Coordinates of C-alpha atoms in Angstrom, one line a residue:
X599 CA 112.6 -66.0 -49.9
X600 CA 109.9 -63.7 -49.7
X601 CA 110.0 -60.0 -50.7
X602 CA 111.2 -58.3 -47.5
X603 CA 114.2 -60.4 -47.2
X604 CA 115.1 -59.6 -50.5
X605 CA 114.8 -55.9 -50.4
X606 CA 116.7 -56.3 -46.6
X607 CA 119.2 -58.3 -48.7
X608 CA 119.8 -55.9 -52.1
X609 CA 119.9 -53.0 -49.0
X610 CA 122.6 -54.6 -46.9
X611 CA 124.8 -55.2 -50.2
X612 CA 124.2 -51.6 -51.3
X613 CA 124.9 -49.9 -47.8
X614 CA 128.1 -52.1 -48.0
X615 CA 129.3 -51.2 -51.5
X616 CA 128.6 -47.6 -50.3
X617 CA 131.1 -47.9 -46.9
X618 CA 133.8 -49.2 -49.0
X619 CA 133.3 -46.5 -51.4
X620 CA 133.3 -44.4 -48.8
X621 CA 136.6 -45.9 -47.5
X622 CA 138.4 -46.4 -50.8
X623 CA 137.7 -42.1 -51.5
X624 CA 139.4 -41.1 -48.0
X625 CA 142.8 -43.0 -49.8
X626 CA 144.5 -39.9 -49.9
X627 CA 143.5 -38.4 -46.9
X628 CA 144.2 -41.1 -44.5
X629 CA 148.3 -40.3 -46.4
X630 CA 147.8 -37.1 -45.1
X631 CA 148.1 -36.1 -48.7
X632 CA 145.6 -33.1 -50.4
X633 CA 142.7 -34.2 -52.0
X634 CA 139.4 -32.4 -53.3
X635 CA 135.7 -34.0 -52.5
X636 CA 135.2 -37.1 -55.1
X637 CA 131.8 -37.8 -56.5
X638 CA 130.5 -41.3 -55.7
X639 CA 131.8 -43.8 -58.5
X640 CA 132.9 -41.5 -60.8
X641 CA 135.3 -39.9 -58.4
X642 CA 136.9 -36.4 -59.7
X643 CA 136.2 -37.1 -63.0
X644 CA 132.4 -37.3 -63.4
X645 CA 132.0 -34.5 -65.7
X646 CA 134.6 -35.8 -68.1
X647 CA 133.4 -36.2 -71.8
X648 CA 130.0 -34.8 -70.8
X649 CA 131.0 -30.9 -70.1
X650 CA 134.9 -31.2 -70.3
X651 CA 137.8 -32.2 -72.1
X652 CA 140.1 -34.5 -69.4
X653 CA 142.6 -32.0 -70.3
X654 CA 140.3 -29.3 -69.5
X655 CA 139.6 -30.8 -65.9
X656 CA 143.1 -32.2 -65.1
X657 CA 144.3 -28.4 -65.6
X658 CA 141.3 -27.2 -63.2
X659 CA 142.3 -30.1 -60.5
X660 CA 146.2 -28.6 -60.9
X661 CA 144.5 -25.1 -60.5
X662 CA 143.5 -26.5 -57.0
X663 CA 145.8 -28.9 -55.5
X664 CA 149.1 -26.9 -56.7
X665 CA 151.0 -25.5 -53.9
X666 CA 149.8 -27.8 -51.0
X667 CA 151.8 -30.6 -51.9
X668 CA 154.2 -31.8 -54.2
X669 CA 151.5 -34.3 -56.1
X670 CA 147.7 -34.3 -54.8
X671 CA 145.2 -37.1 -54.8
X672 CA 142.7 -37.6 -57.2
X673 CA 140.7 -40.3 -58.1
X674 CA 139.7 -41.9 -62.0
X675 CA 136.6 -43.0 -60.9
X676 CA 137.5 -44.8 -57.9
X677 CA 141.0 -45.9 -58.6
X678 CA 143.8 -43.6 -56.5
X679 CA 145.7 -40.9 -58.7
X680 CA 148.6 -39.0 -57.8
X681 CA 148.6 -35.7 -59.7
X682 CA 152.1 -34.0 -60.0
X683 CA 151.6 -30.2 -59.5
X684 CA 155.9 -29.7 -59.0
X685 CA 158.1 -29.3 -61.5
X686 CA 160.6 -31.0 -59.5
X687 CA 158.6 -34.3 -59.2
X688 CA 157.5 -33.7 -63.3
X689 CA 161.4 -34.3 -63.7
X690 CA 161.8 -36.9 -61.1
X691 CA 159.1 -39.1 -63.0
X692 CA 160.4 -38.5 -66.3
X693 CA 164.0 -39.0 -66.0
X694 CA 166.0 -38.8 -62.8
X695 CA 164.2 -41.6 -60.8
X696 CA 162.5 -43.3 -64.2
X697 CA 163.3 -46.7 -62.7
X698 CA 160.4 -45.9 -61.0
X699 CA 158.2 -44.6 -63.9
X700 CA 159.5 -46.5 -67.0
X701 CA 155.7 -47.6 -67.9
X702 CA 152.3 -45.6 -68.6
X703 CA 149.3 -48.1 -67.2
X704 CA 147.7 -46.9 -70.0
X705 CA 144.7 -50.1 -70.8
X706 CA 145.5 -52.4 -74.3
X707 CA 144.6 -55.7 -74.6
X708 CA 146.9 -57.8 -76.9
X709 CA 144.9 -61.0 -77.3
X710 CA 141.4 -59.6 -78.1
X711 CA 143.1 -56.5 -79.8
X712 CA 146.6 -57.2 -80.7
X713 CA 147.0 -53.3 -82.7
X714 CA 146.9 -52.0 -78.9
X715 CA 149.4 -53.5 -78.2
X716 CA 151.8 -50.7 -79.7
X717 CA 155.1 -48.6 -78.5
X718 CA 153.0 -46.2 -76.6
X719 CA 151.2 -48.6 -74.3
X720 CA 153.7 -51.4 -74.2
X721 CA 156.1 -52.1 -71.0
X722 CA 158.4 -53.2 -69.5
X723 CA 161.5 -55.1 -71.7
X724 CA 159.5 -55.4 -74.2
X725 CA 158.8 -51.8 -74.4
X726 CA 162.6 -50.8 -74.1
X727 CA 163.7 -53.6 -76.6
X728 CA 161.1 -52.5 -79.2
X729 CA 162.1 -49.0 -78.6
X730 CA 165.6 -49.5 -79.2
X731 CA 164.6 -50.7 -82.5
X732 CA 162.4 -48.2 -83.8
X733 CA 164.0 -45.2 -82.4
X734 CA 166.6 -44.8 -85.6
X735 CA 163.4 -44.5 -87.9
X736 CA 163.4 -41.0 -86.8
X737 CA 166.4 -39.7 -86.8
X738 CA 167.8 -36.2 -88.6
X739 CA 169.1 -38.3 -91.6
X740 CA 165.7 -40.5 -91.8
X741 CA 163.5 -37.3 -92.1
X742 CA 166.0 -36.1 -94.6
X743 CA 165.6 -39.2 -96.3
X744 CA 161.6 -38.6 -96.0
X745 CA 161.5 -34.9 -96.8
X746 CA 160.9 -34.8 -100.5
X747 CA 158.0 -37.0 -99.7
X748 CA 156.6 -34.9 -97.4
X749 CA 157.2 -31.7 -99.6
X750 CA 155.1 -33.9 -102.3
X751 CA 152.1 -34.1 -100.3
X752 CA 152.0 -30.3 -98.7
X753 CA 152.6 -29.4 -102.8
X754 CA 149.2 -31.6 -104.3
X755 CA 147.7 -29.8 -100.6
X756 CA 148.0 -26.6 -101.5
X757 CA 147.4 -27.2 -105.4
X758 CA 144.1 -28.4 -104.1
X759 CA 143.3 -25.2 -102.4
X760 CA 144.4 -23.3 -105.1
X761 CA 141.8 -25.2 -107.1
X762 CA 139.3 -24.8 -104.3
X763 CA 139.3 -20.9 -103.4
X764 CA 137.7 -20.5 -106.4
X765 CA 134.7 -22.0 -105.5
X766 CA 134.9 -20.7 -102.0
X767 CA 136.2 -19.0 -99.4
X768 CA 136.0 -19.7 -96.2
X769 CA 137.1 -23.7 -95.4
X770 CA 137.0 -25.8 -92.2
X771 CA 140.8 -26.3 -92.5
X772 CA 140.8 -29.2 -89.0
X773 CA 139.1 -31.9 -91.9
X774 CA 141.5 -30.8 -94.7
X775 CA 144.8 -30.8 -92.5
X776 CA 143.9 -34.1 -91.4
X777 CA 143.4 -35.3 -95.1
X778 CA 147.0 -33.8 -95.7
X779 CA 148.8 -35.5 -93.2
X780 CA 146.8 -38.9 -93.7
X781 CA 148.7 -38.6 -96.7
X782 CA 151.8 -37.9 -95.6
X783 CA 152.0 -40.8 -93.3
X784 CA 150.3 -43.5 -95.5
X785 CA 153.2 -43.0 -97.8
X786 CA 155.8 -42.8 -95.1
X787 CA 153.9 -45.7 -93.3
X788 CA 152.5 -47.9 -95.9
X789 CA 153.8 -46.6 -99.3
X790 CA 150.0 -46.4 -99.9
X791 CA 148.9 -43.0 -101.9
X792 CA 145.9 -42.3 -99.7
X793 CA 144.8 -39.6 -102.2
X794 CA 142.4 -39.1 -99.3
X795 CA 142.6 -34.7 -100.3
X796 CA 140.7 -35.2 -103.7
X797 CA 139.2 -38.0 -102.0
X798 CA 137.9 -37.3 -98.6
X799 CA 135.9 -40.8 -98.2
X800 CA 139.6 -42.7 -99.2
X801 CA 139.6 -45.5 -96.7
X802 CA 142.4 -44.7 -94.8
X803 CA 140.7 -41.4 -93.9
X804 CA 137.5 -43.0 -93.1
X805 CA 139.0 -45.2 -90.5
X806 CA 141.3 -42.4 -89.0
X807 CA 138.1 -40.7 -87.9
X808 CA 136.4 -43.8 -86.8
X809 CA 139.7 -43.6 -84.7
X810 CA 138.6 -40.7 -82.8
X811 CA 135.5 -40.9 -83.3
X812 CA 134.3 -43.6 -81.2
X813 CA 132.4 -43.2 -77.9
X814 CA 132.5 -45.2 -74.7
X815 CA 130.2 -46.2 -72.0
X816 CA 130.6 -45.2 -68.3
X817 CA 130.7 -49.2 -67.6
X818 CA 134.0 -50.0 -70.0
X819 CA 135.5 -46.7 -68.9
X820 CA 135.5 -47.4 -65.5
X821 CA 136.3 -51.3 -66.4
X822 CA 139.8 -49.7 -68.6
X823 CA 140.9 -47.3 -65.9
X824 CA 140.0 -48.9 -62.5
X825 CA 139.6 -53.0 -63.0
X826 CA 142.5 -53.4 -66.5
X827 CA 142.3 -57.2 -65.5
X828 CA 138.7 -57.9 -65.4
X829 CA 138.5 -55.0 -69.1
X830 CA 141.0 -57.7 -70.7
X831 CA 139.1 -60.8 -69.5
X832 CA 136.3 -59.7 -71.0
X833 CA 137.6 -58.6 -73.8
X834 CA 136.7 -54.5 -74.1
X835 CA 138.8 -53.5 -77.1
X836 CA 140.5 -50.5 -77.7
X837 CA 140.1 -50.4 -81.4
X838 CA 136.8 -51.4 -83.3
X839 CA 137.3 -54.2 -85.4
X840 CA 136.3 -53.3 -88.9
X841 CA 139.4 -50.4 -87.9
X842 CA 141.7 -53.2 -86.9
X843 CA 141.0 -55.5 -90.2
X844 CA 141.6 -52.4 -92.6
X845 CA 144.8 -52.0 -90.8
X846 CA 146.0 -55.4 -90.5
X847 CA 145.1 -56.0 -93.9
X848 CA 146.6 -53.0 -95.2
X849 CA 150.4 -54.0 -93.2
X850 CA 150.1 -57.8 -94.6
X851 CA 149.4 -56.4 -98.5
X852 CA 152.2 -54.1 -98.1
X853 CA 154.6 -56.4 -96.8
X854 CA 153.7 -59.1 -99.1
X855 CA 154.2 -56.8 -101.8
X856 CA 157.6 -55.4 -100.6
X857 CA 159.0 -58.6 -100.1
X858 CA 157.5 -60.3 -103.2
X859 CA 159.2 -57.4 -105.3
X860 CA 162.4 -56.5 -103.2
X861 CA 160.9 -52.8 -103.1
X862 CA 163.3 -50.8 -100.4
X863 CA 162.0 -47.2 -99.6
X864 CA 163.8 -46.2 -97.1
X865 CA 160.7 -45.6 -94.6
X866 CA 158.7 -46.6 -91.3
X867 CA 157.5 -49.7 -92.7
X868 CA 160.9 -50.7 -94.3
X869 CA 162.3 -50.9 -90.9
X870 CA 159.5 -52.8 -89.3
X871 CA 160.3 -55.0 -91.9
X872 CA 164.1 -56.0 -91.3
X873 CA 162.9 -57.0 -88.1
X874 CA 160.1 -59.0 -89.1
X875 CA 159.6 -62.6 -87.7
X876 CA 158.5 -65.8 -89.9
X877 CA 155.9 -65.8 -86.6
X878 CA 152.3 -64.7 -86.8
X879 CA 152.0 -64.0 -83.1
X880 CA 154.9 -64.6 -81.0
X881 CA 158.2 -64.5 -80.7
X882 CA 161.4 -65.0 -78.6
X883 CA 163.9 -64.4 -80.8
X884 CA 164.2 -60.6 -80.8
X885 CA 162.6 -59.8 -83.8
X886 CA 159.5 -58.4 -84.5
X887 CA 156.1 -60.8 -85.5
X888 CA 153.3 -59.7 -87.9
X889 CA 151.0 -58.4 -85.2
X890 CA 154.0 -56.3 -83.7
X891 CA 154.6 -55.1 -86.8
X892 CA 150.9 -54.0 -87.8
X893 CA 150.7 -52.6 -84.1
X894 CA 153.5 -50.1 -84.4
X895 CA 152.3 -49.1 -88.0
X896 CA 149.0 -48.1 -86.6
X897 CA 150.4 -45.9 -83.8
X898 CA 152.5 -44.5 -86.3
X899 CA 149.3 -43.1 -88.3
X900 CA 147.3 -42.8 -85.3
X901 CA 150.0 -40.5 -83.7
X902 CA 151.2 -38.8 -86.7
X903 CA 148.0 -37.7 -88.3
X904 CA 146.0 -36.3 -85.9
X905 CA 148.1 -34.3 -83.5
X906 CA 149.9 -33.0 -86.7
X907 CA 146.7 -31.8 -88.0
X908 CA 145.5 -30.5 -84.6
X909 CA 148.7 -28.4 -84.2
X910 CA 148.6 -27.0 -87.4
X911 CA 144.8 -25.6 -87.0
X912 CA 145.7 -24.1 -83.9
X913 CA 148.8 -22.2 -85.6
X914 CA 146.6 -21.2 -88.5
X915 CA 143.7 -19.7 -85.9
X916 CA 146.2 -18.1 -83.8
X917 CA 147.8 -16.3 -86.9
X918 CA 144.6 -15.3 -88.7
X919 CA 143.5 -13.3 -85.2
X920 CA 146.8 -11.7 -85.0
X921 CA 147.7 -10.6 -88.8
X922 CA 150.8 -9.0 -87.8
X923 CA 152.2 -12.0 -86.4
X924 CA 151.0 -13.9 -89.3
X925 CA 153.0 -11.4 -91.4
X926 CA 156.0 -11.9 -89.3
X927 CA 155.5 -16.1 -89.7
X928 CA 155.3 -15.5 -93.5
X929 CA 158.6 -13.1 -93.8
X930 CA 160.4 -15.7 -91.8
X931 CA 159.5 -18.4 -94.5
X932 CA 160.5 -16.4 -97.6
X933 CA 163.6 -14.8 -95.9
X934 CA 164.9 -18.6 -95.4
X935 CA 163.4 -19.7 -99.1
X936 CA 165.1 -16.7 -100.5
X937 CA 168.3 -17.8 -98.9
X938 CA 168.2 -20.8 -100.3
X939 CA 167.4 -19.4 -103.8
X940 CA 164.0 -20.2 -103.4
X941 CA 163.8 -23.8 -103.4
X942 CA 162.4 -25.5 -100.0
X943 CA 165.2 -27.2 -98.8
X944 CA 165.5 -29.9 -95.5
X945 CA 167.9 -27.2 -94.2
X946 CA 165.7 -24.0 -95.4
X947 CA 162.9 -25.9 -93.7
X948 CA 165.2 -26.0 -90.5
X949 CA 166.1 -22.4 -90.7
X950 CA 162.9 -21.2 -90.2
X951 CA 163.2 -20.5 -86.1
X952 CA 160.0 -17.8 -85.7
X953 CA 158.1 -20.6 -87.3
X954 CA 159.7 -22.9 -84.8
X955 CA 158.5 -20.8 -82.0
X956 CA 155.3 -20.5 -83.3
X957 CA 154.8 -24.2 -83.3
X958 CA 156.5 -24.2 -80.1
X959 CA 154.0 -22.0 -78.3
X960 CA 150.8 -23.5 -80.2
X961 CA 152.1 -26.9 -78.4
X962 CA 151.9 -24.9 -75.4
X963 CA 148.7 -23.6 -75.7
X964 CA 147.0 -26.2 -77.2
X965 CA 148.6 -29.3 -76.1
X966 CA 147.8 -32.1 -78.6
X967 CA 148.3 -34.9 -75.4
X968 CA 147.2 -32.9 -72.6
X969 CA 147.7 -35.4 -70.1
X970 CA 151.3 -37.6 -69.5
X971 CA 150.0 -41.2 -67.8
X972 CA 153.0 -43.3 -65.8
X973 CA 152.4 -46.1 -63.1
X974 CA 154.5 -46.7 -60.2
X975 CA 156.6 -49.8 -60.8
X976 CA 158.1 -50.0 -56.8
X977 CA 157.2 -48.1 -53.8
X978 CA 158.7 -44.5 -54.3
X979 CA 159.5 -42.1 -51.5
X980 CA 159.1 -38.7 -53.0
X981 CA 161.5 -36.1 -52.0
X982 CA 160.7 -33.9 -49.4
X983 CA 158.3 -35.5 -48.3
X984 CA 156.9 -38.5 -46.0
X985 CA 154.6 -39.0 -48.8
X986 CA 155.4 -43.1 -50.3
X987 CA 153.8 -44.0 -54.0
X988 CA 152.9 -47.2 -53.4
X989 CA 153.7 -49.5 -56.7
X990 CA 151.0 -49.8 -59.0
X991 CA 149.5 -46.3 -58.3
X992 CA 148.6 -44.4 -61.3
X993 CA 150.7 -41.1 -61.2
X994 CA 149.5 -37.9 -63.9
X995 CA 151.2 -34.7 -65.3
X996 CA 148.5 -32.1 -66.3
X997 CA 150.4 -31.1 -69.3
X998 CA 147.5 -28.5 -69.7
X999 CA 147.8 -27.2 -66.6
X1000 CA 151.2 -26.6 -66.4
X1001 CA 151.5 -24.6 -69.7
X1002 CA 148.8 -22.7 -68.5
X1003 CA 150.4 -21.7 -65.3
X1004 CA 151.1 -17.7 -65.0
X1005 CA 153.7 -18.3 -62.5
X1006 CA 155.5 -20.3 -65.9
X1007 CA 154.0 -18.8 -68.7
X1008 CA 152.8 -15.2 -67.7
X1009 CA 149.3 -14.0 -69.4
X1010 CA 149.1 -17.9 -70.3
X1011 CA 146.2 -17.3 -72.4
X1012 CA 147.8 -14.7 -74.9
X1013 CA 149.6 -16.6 -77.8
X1014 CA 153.5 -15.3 -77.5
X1015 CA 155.5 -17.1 -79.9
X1016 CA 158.5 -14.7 -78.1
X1017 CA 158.2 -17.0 -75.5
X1018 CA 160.1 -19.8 -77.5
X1019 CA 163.3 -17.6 -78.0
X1020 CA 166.8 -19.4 -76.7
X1021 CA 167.0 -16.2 -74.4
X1022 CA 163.4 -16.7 -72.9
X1023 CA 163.5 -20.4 -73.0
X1024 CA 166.8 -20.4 -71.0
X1025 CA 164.8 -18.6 -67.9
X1026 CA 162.6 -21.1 -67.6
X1027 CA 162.2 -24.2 -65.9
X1028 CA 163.0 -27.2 -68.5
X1029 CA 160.0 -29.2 -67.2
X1030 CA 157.5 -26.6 -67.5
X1031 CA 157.0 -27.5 -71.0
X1032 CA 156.6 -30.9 -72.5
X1033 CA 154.0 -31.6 -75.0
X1034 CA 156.2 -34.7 -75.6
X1035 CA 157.3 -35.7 -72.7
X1036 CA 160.9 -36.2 -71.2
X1037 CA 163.2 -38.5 -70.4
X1038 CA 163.7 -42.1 -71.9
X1039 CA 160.1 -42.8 -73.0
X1040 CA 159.6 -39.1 -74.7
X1041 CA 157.6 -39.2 -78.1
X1042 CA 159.9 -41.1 -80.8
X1043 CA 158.5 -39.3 -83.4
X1044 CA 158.3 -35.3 -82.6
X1045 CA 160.9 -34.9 -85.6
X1046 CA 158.3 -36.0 -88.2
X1047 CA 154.6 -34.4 -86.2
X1048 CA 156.8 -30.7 -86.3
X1049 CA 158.4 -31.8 -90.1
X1050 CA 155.0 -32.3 -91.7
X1051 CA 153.7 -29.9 -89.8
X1052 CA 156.1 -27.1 -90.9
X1053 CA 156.1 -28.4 -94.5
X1054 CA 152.2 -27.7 -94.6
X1055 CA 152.4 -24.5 -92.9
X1056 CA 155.2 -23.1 -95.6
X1057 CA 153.5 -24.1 -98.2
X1058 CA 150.1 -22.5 -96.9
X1059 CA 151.7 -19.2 -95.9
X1060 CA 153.3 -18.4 -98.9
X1061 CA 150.2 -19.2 -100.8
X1062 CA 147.1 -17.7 -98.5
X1063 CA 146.5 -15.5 -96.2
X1064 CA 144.5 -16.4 -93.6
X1065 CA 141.7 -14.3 -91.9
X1066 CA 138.9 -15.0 -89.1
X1067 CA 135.5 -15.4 -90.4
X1068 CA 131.8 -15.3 -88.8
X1069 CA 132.6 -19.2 -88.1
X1070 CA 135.7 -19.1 -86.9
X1071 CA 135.2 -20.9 -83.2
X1072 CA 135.8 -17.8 -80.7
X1073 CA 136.2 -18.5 -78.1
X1074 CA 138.3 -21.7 -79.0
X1075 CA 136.1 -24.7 -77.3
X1076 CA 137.6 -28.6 -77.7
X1077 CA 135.9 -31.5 -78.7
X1078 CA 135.0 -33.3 -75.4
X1079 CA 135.7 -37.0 -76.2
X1080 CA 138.6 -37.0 -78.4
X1081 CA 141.9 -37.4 -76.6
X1082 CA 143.6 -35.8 -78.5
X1083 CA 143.0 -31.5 -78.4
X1084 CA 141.3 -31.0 -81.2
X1085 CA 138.3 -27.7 -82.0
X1086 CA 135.2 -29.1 -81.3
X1087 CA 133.4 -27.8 -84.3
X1088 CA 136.4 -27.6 -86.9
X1089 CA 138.4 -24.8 -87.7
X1090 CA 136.7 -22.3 -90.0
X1091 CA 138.5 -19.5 -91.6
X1092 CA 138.6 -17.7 -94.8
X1093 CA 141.3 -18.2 -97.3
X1094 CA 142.7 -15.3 -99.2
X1095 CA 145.0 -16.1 -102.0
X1096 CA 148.2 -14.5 -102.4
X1097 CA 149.3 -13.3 -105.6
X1098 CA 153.3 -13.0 -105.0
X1099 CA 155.1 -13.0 -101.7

């Protein structure tokens, strides 16, 4: 074949891949549906992780499809998106029609990567029967059960900044609230003293930021979101492997031990364990095998650490630009300690309800998962409408967005913790704010992120104040390829120590 036919050739194939891209991006419109103008291959995402946080963009795509439709059509590179911009439809999807919505199409792979595998990304039966088991972990009596634990790790956290404001004072707090709750939840998790705040290069923190930390190509991003089949047979992983061997080596040492020694804590891993299969990799039976196990331990950690830490950084910024309301935080932590005669109690800890709305409105704000993923499991007609959801397509919830919407949240950029009163809340429409989600596959673990959470902020309030330095990150910008919202370049503030409060 001489040259010619070969550049007529490679030109015939590419005007034809550019037709059907063409075709594939007028999805929406030919559904008489509202869409925006999609960039070739990349669709309305191409400036994701480059210039934006997908939380950041989701929110700006709400900005311009709300109001023409219930849901408008976006595109993840070229795979069709529905993105919900009603409130209506946010409940629809979460609980009244959830038949339609029980899974989240988010990508795992579970035999190149079984730790993927886990509670959040699982469906169907098998996510509803491993959900039925694990959802007692976490309730009020278990996070009794876990307090004193917790309390233990926010006490050696703020000893340590006692020890360390004398050396310095101003601290990128994002790193050390992340050591914190790496601590908390390798005990809880893996009755593993991470000791990962006097010893910032522990292993377990070292893999939690290789966690986050990790960068993908264009090619496996697209593969993930718009060809899951093809990702799988291949192999992309969600998790690097020298991450996955710490953590499957670290559930199989703890379990040998446990069982070896008949060692009962009363935590996460104890109840993994009373389900546990003699199977390494599969099972019928309804229990739970090794890599189940070691997969719903790592989302635990993965989960728990990171948003926890995240959340708590934001509060801490917020209060140390608004000193009043950092007063008004602290007096509702010693007015509950004092009625408790001064000893932090599970129910002083729960009394604490300007705190509460403080957290409340930083999850608002600052959404730690800014973005709520479900796929359509049947053809859905959605209310109102002619408009049909055709199973399979991907459907979003611009968590972002939503909070961010004056028509919900007026002046959505001030921080109000007053927003997060019963009286306020009760105006308000129950979907507008979900930083967990709703319905039957909400969070399973919001008890213990806002537990540890408030723990570490007591603890730090009644020892510090906290004040805005020439680093402190204002305007607030987030780091572009973590998931989860996070500052992009820490959280710097300056620490000053309180004598008696």
């Amino acid at each position: 074949m001489e040259f010619s036919d070969v550049a007529v050739t490679v030109g015939m194939l590419c005007i034809i891949i550019y037709l059907l891209l063409v075709r594939q991006f007028r999805y929406w419109t030919e559904r008489n549906v509202p869409q925006l103008n999609p960039h070739l291959l990349f669709g309305d995402v191409r400036d994701v992780n480059k210039t934006c946080h997908i939380g950041e963009k989701f929110r700006q795509l709400y900005n311009e499809l709300k109001g023409k439709h219930p849901f408008g059509g976006i595109y993840m590179f070229t795979k069709p998106v529905a993105l919900v911009t009603d409130l209506e439809l946010v409940k629809n999807v979460f609980v009244k029609d959830f038949q339609y919505f029980h899974d989240r199409g988010t990508y795992y792979n579970e035999k190149h990567d079984p730790l993927s595998a886990h509670l959040f990304n699982l469906e169907g039966y098998k996510w509803k029967s491993l959900r039925n088991k694990i959802t007692p972990t976490f309730t009020s009596g278990k996070m009794k059960m876990m307090f004193p634990t917790v309390v233990a790790a926010a006490k050696q956290f703020k000893d340590y900044m006692e020890d360390a404001i004398g050396e310095q004072e101003e601290f990128e707090l994002k790193d050390l609230l992340a050591r914190y709750t790496t601590d908390v939840i390798g005990t809880c998790a893996f009755g593993i003293d991470c000791n990962s705040m006097r010893n910032p290069d522990a292993e377990f923190r070292v893999m939690g930021k290789k966690i986050f930390g990790r960068s993908r190509s264009n090619l496996q991003l697209l593969l993930m979101n718009a060809f899951p089949s093809v990702a799988k047979l291949v192999g992309i992983k969600v998790i690097l492997p020298e991450v996955s061997d710490f953590f499957m080596n670290a559930v199989r040492d703890t379990i040998k031990y446990r069982v070896e020694n008949n060692v009962q804590r009363n935590d996460f891993m104890d109840i993994l364990i009373r389900m546990r299969s003699e199977k390494e990799t599969k099972s019928d039976d309804g229990t739970l095998t090794f890599h189940e196990i070691a997969a719903q331990a790592f989302v635990f950690f993965v989960a728990g650490f990171e948003t926890s830490s995240s959340l708590m950084a934001f509060a801490l910024y917020e209060l140390a630009l608004d000193q009043d309301m950092q007063d008004k935080a602290r007096k509702c932590v010693t007015d509950a300690l004092e009625h408790h005669n001064g000893e932090l109690t599970y129910e002083a800890a729960m009394e604490m309800d300007y705190l509460d709305c403080v957290l409340k409105e930083c999850l608002r704000k600052h959404p730690p998962i800014s973005v709520h993923f479900r796929i359509t499991a049947k053809d859905y007609i959605v209310p109102g409408t002619n408009s049909v959801l055709e199973a399979g397509t991907s459907v979003m919830i611009p968590v972002l967005g939503i909070h961010h919407d004056p028509e919900h949240f007026p002046e959505p950029e001030r921080f109000d913790p007053e927003r997060f009163t019963a009286e306020q809340e009760s105006k308000r429409h129950p979907y507008a704010w979900t930083p967990f989600g709703e319905g039957p596959r909400i969070c399973v673990g919001p008890r213990f992120g806002l537990l540890q959470a408030r723990i570490g902020l007591i603890y730090l309030l009644t020892s510090f104040r906290f004040v805005r330095c020439s680093k402190t990150p204002v305007p607030l910008r987030y780091a572009l390829k973590n998931q989860i919202l996070s500052p992009e370049a820490g959280m710097w503030l300056k620490l000053e120590k309180l004598n008696e409060v």
